[in-house]
mmCIF file of C-alpha atoms in Angstrom:
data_model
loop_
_atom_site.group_PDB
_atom_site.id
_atom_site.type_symbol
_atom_site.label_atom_id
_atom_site.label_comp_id
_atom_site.label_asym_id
_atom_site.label_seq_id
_atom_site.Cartn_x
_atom_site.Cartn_y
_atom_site.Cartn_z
ATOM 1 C CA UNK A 44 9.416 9.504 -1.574
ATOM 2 C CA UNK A 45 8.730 8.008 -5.019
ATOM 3 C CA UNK A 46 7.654 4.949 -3.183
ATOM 4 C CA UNK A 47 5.409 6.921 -1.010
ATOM 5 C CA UNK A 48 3.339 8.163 -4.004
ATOM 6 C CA UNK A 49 1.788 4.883 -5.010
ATOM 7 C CA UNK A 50 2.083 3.959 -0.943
ATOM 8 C CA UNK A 51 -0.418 6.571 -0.581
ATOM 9 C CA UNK A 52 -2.766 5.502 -2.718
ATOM 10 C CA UNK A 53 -2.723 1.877 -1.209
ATOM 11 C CA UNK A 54 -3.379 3.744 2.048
ATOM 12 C CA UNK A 55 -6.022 6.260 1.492
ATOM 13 C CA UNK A 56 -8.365 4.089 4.355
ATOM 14 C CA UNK A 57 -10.730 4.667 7.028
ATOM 15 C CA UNK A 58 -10.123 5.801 10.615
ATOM 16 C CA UNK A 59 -10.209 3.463 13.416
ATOM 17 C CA UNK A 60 -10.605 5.431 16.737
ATOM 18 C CA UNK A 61 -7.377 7.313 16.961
ATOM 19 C CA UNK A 62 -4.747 5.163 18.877
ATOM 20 C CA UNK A 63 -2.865 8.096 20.777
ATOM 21 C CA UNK A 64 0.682 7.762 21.281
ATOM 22 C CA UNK A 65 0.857 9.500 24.454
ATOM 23 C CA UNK A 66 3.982 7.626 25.742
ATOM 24 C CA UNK A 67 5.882 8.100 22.650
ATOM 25 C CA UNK A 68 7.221 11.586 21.938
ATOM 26 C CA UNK A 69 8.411 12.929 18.700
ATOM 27 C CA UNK A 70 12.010 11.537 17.609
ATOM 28 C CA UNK A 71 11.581 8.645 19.390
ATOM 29 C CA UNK A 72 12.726 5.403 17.856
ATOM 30 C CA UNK A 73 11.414 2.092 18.531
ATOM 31 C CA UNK A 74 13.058 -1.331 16.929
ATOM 32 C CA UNK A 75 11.189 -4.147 16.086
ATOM 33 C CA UNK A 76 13.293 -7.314 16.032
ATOM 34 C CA UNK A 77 12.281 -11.213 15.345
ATOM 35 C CA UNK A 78 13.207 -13.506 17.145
ATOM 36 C CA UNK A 79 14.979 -15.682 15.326
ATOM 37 C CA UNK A 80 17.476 -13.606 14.499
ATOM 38 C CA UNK A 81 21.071 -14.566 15.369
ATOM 39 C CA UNK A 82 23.212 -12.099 17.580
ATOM 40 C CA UNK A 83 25.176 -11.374 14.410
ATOM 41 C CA UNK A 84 22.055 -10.536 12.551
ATOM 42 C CA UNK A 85 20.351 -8.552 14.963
ATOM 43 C CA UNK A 86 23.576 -6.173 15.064
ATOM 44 C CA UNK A 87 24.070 -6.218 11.325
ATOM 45 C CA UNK A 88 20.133 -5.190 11.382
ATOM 46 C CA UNK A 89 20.505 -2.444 14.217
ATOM 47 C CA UNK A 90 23.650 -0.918 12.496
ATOM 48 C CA UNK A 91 22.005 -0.844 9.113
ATOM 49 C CA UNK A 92 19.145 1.402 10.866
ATOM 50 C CA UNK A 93 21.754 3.008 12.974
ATOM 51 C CA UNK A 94 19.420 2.639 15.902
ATOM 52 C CA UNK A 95 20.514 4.700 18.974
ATOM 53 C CA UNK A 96 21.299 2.988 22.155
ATOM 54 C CA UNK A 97 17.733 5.211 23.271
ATOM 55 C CA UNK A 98 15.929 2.839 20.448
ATOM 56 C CA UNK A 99 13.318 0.907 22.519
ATOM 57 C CA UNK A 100 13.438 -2.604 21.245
ATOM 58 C CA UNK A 101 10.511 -5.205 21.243
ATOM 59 C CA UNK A 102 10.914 -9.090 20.221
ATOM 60 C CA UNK A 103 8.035 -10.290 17.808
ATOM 61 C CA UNK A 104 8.067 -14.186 17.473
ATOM 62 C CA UNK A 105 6.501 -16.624 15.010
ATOM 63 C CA UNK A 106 4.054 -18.044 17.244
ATOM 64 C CA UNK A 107 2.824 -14.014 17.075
ATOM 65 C CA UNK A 108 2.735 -14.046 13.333
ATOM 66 C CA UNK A 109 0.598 -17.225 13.484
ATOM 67 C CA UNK A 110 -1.645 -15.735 15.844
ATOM 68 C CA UNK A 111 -2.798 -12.475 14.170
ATOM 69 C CA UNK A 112 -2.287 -13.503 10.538
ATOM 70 C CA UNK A 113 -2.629 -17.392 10.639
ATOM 71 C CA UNK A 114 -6.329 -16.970 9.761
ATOM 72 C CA UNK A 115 -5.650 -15.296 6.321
ATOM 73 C CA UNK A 116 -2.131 -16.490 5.287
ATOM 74 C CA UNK A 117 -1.278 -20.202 4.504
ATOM 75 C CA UNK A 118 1.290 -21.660 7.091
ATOM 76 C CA UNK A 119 3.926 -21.783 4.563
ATOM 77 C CA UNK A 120 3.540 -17.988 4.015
ATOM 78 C CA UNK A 121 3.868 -17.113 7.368
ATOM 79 C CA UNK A 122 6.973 -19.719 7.384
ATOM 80 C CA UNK A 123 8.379 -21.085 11.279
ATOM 81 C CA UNK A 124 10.636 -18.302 12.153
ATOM 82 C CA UNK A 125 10.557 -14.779 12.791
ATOM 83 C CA UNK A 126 13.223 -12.571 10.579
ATOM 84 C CA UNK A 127 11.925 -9.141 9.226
ATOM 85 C CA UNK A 128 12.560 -6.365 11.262
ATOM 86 C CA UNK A 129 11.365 -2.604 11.820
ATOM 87 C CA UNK A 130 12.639 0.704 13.109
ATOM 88 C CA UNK A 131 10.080 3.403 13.812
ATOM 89 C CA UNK A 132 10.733 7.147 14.217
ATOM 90 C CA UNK A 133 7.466 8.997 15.921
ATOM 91 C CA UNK A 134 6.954 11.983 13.737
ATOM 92 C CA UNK A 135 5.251 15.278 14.325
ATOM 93 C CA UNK A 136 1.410 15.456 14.024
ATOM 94 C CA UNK A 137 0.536 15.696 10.658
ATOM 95 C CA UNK A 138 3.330 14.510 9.125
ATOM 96 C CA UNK A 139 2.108 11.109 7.712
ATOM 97 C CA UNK A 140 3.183 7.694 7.240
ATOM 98 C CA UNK A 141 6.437 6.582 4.995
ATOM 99 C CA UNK A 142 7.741 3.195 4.735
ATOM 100 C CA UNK A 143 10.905 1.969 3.050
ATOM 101 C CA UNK A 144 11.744 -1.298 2.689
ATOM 102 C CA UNK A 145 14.845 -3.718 1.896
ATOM 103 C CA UNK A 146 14.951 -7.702 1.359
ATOM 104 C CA UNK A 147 10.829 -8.040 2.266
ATOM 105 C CA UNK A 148 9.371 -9.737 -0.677
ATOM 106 C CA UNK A 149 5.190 -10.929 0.070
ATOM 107 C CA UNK A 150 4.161 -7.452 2.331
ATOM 108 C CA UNK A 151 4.421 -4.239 -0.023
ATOM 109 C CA UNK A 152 5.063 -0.915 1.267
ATOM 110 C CA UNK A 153 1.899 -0.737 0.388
ATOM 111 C CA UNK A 154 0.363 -3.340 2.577
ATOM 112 C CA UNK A 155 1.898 -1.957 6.003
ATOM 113 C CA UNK A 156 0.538 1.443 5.283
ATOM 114 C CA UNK A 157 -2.636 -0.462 5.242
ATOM 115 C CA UNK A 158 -1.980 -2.852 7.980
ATOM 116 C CA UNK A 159 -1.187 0.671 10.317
ATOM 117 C CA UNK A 160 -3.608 2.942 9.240
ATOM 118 C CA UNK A 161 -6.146 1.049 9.954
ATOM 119 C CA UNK A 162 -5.242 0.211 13.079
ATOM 120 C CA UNK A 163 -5.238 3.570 13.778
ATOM 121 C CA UNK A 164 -1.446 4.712 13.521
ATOM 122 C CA UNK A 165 0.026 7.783 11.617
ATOM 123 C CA UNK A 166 2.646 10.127 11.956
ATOM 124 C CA UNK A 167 5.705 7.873 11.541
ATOM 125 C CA UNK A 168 8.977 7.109 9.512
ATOM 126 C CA UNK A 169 9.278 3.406 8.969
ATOM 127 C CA UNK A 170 11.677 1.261 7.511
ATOM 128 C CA UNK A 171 11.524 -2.513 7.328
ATOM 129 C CA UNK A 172 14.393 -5.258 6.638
ATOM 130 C CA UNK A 173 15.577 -8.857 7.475
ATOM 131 C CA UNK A 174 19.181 -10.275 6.922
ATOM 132 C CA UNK A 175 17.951 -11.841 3.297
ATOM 133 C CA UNK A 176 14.816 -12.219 1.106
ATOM 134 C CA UNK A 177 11.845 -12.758 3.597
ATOM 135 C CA UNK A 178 7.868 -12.589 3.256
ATOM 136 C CA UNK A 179 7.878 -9.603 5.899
ATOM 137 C CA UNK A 180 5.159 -11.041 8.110
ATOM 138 C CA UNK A 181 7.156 -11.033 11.465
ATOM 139 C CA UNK A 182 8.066 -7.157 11.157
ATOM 140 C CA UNK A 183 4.140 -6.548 10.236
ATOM 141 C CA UNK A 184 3.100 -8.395 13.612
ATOM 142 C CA UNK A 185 5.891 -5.822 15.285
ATOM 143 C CA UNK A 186 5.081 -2.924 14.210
ATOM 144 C CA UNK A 187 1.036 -2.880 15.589
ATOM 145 C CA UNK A 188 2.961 -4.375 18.423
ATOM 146 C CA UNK A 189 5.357 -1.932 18.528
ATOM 147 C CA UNK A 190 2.674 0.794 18.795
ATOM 148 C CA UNK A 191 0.006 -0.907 20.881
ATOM 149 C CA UNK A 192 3.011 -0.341 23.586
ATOM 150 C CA UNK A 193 3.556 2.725 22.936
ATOM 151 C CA UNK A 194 -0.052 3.799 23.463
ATOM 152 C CA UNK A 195 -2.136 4.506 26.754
ATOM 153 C CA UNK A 196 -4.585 2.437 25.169
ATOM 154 C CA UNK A 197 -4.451 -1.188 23.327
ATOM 155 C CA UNK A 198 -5.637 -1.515 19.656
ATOM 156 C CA UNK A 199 -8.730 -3.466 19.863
ATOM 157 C CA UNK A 200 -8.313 -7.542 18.610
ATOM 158 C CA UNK A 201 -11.240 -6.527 16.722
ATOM 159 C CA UNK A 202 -9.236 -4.188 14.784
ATOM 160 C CA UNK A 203 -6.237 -6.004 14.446
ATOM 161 C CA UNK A 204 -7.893 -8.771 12.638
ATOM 162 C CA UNK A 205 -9.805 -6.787 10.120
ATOM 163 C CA UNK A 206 -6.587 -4.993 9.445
ATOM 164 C CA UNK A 207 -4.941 -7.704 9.026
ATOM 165 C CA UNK A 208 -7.867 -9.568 6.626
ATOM 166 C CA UNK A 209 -7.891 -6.621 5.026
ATOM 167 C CA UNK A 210 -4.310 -6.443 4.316
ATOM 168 C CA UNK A 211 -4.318 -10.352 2.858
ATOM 169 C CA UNK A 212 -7.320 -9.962 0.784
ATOM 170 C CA UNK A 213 -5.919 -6.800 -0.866
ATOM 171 C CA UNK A 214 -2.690 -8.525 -1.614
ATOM 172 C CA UNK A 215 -4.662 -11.683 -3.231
ATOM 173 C CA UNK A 216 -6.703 -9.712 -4.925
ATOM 174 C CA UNK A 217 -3.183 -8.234 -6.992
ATOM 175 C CA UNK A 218 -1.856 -11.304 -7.180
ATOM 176 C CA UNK A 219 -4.998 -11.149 -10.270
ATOM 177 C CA UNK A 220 -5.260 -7.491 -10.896
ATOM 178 C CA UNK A 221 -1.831 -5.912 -9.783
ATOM 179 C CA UNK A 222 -0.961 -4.883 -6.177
ATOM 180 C CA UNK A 223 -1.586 -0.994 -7.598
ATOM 181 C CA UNK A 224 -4.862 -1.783 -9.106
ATOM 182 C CA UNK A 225 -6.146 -2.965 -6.203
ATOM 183 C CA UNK A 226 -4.888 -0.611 -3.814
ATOM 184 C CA UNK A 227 -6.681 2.028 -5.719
ATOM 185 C CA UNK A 228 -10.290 -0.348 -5.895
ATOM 186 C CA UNK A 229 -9.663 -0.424 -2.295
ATOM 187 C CA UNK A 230 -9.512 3.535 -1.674
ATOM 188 C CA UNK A 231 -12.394 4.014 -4.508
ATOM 189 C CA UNK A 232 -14.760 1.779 -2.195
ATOM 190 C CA UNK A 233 -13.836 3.321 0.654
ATOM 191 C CA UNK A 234 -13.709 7.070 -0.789
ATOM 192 C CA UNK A 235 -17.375 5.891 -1.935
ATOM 193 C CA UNK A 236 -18.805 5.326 1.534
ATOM 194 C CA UNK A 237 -16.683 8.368 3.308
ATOM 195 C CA UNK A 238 -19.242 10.678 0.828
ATOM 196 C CA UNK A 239 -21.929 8.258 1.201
ATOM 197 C CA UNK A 240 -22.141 6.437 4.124
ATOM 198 C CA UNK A 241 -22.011 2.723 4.519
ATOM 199 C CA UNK A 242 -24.387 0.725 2.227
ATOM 200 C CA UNK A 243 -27.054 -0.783 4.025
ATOM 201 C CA UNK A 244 -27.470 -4.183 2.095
ATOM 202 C CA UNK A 245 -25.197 -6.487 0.232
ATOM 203 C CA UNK A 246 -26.808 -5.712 -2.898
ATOM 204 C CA UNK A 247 -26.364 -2.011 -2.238
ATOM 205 C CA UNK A 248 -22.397 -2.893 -1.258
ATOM 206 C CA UNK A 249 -22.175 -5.137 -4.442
ATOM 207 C CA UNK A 250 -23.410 -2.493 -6.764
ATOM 208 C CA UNK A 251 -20.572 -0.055 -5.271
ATOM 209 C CA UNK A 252 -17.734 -2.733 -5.612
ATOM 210 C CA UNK A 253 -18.898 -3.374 -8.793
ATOM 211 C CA UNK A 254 -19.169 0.506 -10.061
ATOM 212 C CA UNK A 255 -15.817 1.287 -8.374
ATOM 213 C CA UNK A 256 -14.396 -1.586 -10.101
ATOM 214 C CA UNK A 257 -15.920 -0.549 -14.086
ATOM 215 C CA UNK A 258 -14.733 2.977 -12.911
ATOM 216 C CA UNK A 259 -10.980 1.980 -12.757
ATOM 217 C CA UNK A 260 -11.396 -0.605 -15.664
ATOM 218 C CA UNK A 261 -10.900 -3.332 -13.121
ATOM 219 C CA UNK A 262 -12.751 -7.023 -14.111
ATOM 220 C CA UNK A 263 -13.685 -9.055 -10.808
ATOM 221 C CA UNK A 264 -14.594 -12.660 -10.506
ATOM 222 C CA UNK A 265 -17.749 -13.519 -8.760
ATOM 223 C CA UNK A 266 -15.721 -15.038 -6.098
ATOM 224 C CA UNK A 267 -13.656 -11.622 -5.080
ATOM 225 C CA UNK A 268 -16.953 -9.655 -5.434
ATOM 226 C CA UNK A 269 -18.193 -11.787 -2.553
ATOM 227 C CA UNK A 270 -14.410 -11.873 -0.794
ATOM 228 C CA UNK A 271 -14.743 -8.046 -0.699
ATOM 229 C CA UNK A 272 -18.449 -7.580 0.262
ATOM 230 C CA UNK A 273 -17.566 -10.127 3.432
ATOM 231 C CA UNK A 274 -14.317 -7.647 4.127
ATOM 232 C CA UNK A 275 -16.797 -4.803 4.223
ATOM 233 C CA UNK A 276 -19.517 -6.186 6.076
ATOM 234 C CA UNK A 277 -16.857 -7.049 8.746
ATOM 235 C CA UNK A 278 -16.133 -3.620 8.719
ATOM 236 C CA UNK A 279 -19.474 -2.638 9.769
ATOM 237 C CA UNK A 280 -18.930 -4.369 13.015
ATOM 238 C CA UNK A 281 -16.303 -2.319 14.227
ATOM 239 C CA UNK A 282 -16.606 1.460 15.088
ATOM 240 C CA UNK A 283 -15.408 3.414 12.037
ATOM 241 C CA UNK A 284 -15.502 7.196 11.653
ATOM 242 C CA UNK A 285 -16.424 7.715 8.301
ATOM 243 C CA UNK A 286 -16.103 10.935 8.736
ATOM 244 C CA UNK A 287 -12.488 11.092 9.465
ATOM 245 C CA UNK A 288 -12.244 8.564 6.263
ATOM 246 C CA UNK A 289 -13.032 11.654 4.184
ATOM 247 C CA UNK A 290 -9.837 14.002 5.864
ATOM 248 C CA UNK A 291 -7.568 10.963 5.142
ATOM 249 C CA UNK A 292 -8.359 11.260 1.077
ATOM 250 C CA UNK A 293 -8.305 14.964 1.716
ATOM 251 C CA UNK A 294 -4.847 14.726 3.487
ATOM 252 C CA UNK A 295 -3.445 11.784 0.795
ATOM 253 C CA UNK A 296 -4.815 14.232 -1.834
ATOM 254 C CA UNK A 297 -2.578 17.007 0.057
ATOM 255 C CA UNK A 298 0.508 15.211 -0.166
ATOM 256 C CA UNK A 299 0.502 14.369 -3.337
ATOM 257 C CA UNK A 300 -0.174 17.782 -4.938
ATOM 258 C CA UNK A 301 2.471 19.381 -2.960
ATOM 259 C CA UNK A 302 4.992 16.806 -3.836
ATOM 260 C CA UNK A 303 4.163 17.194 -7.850
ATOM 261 C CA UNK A 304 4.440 21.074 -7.280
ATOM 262 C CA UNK A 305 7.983 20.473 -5.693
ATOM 263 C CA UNK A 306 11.318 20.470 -7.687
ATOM 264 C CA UNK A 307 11.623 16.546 -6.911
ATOM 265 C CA UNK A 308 8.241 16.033 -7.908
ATOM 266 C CA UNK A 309 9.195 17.321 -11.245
ATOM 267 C CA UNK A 310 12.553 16.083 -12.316
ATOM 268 C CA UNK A 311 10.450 12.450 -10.989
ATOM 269 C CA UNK A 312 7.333 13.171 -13.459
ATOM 270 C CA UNK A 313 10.196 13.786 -16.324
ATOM 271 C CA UNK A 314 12.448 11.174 -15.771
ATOM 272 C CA UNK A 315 9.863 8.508 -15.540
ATOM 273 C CA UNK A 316 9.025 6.402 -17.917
ATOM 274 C CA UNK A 317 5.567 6.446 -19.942
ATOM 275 C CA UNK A 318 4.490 3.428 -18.492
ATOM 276 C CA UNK A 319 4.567 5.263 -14.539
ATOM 277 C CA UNK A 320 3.214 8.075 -16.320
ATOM 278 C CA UNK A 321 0.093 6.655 -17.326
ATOM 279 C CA UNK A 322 -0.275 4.920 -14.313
ATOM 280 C CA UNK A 323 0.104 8.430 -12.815
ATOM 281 C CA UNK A 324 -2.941 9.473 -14.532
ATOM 282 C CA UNK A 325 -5.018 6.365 -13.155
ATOM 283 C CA UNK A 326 -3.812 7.267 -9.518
ATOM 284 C CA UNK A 327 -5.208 10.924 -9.981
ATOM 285 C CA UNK A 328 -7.861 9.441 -11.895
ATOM 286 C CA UNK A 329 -9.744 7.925 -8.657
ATOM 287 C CA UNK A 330 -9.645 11.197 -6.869
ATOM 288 C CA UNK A 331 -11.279 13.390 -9.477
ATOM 289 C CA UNK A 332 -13.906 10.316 -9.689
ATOM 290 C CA UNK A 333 -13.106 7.554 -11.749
ATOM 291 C CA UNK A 334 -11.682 6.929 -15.171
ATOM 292 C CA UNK A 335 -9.663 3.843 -16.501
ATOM 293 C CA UNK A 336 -6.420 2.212 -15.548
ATOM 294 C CA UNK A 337 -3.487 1.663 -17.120
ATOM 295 C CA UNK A 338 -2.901 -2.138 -18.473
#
């Protein structure tokens, strides 16, 4: 749940059209394995999750990985074999994303709430592992996979591949800034056009990057000015409800007050350091409309 906090934030992003899950009921669990896994992995893996024999399982492979994120991570990233694994519970309507993760190192918890929200998927417990220290790709490529099947309706290759450019360029750009200021530039812009509306120029776009970034104290080169304004522009291509962008803040916003008003919330807030404290503040910061961010 702590993890979720800051996970939110990373994920406050527009709708896709909804992908319904109309196959997949709630409880249901569906594994995600690579395929390069040995047999003694792939149980070690399934036992960890304590998948049911009911689990539906689905192979992802490296030639996969290539394929939807060879575009936007170098080859070496991406690596020749598929490890990282998933297990996905369907959860009630309303009940959000969560992801946990163990021995994934490049893609953040915060990156496959991004990666899955905007390809339209919510309402899900997720956890994500490999047998040692791996980048995390293969178990990304599963789990749009993993949903796309369990849908009445395929996610768009469209929508896949701004998710996934997305996704890279937000994890660049905190390689330089930090992954959590980022995330939050990310869900300023986007917050920004929800109210808005989408800017109808690139000088229009550059002035909001550029406000959203002074707003969170957040320098950008001239180069990831012009990375983000291509992102967004991309984004215009595809069919976006903005609308629904503004009852995914509302809903992040939601979940975040009601955990701080909980007893967990709480003894969290006290037993945190200063440092997560005033990062706290910067996270709350973007919702009530800017302010700086912690250093």
């Amino acid at each position: 749940m702590k993890k979720l906090l800051f996970s939110l934030i990373a994920a406050l992003l527009f709708a896709f059209p909804t992908i319904s899950l109309a196959d997949a009921a709630v409880g249901d669990i569906i594994i995600t394995l690579g395929e390069d896994l040995t047999e003694q992995q792939k149980n070690e893996i399934l036992a960890e999750m304590d998948a049911p024999e009911s689990a539906q399982m689905i192979t992802v492979s490296n030639e996969e990985e290539h394929k939807y994120l060879g575009n936007y991570i170098p080859k070496a990233t991406i690596g020749s074999k598929a490890l990282s694994s998933s297990g996905i519970t369907i959860e009630s309507s309303g009940t959000g994303l969560e992801v946990k993760t163990n021995n994934i190192n490049w893609v953040t918890d915060e990156m496959y709430l991004n990666a899955l929200m905007t390809a339209g998927v919510k309402d899900a417990t997720i956890y994500v592992t490999a047998p040692f220290e791996v980048s995390g790709t293969a178990a990304l490529t599963g789990l749009l996979k993993a949903y796309e099947l369990s849908s009445d309706e395929a996610i768009p290759e469209e929508v896949k591949q701004v998710a996934n450019e997305e996704l890279v360029t937000t994890a660049e750009l905190g390689d330089k800034v930090g992954a959590e200021n980022a995330s939050a530039l990310m869900a300023k812009i986007k917050e920004e056009i929800a109210k808005n509306g989408v800017p109808e120029t690139d000088a229009d776009l550059r002035a909001l990057i550029e406000k959203a970034a002074a707003d969170l104290g957040i320098t950008l080169t001239e180069d990831e000015i012009n990375n983000l304004i291509s992102l967004f522009n991309k984004m215009k291509d595809v069919n976006i409800d903005w609308n629904q962008v503004g009852q995914q803040l509302d809903q992040a916003k939601d979940q975040i007050s009601n955990y701080l008003n909980s007893e967990e919330g709480q003894t969290f807030l006290q037993q945190v350091r200063e440092f997560f404290v005033s990062l706290w503040n910067a996270v709350v910061a973007i919702f009530n409309g800017g302010g700086e961010t912690a250093q």
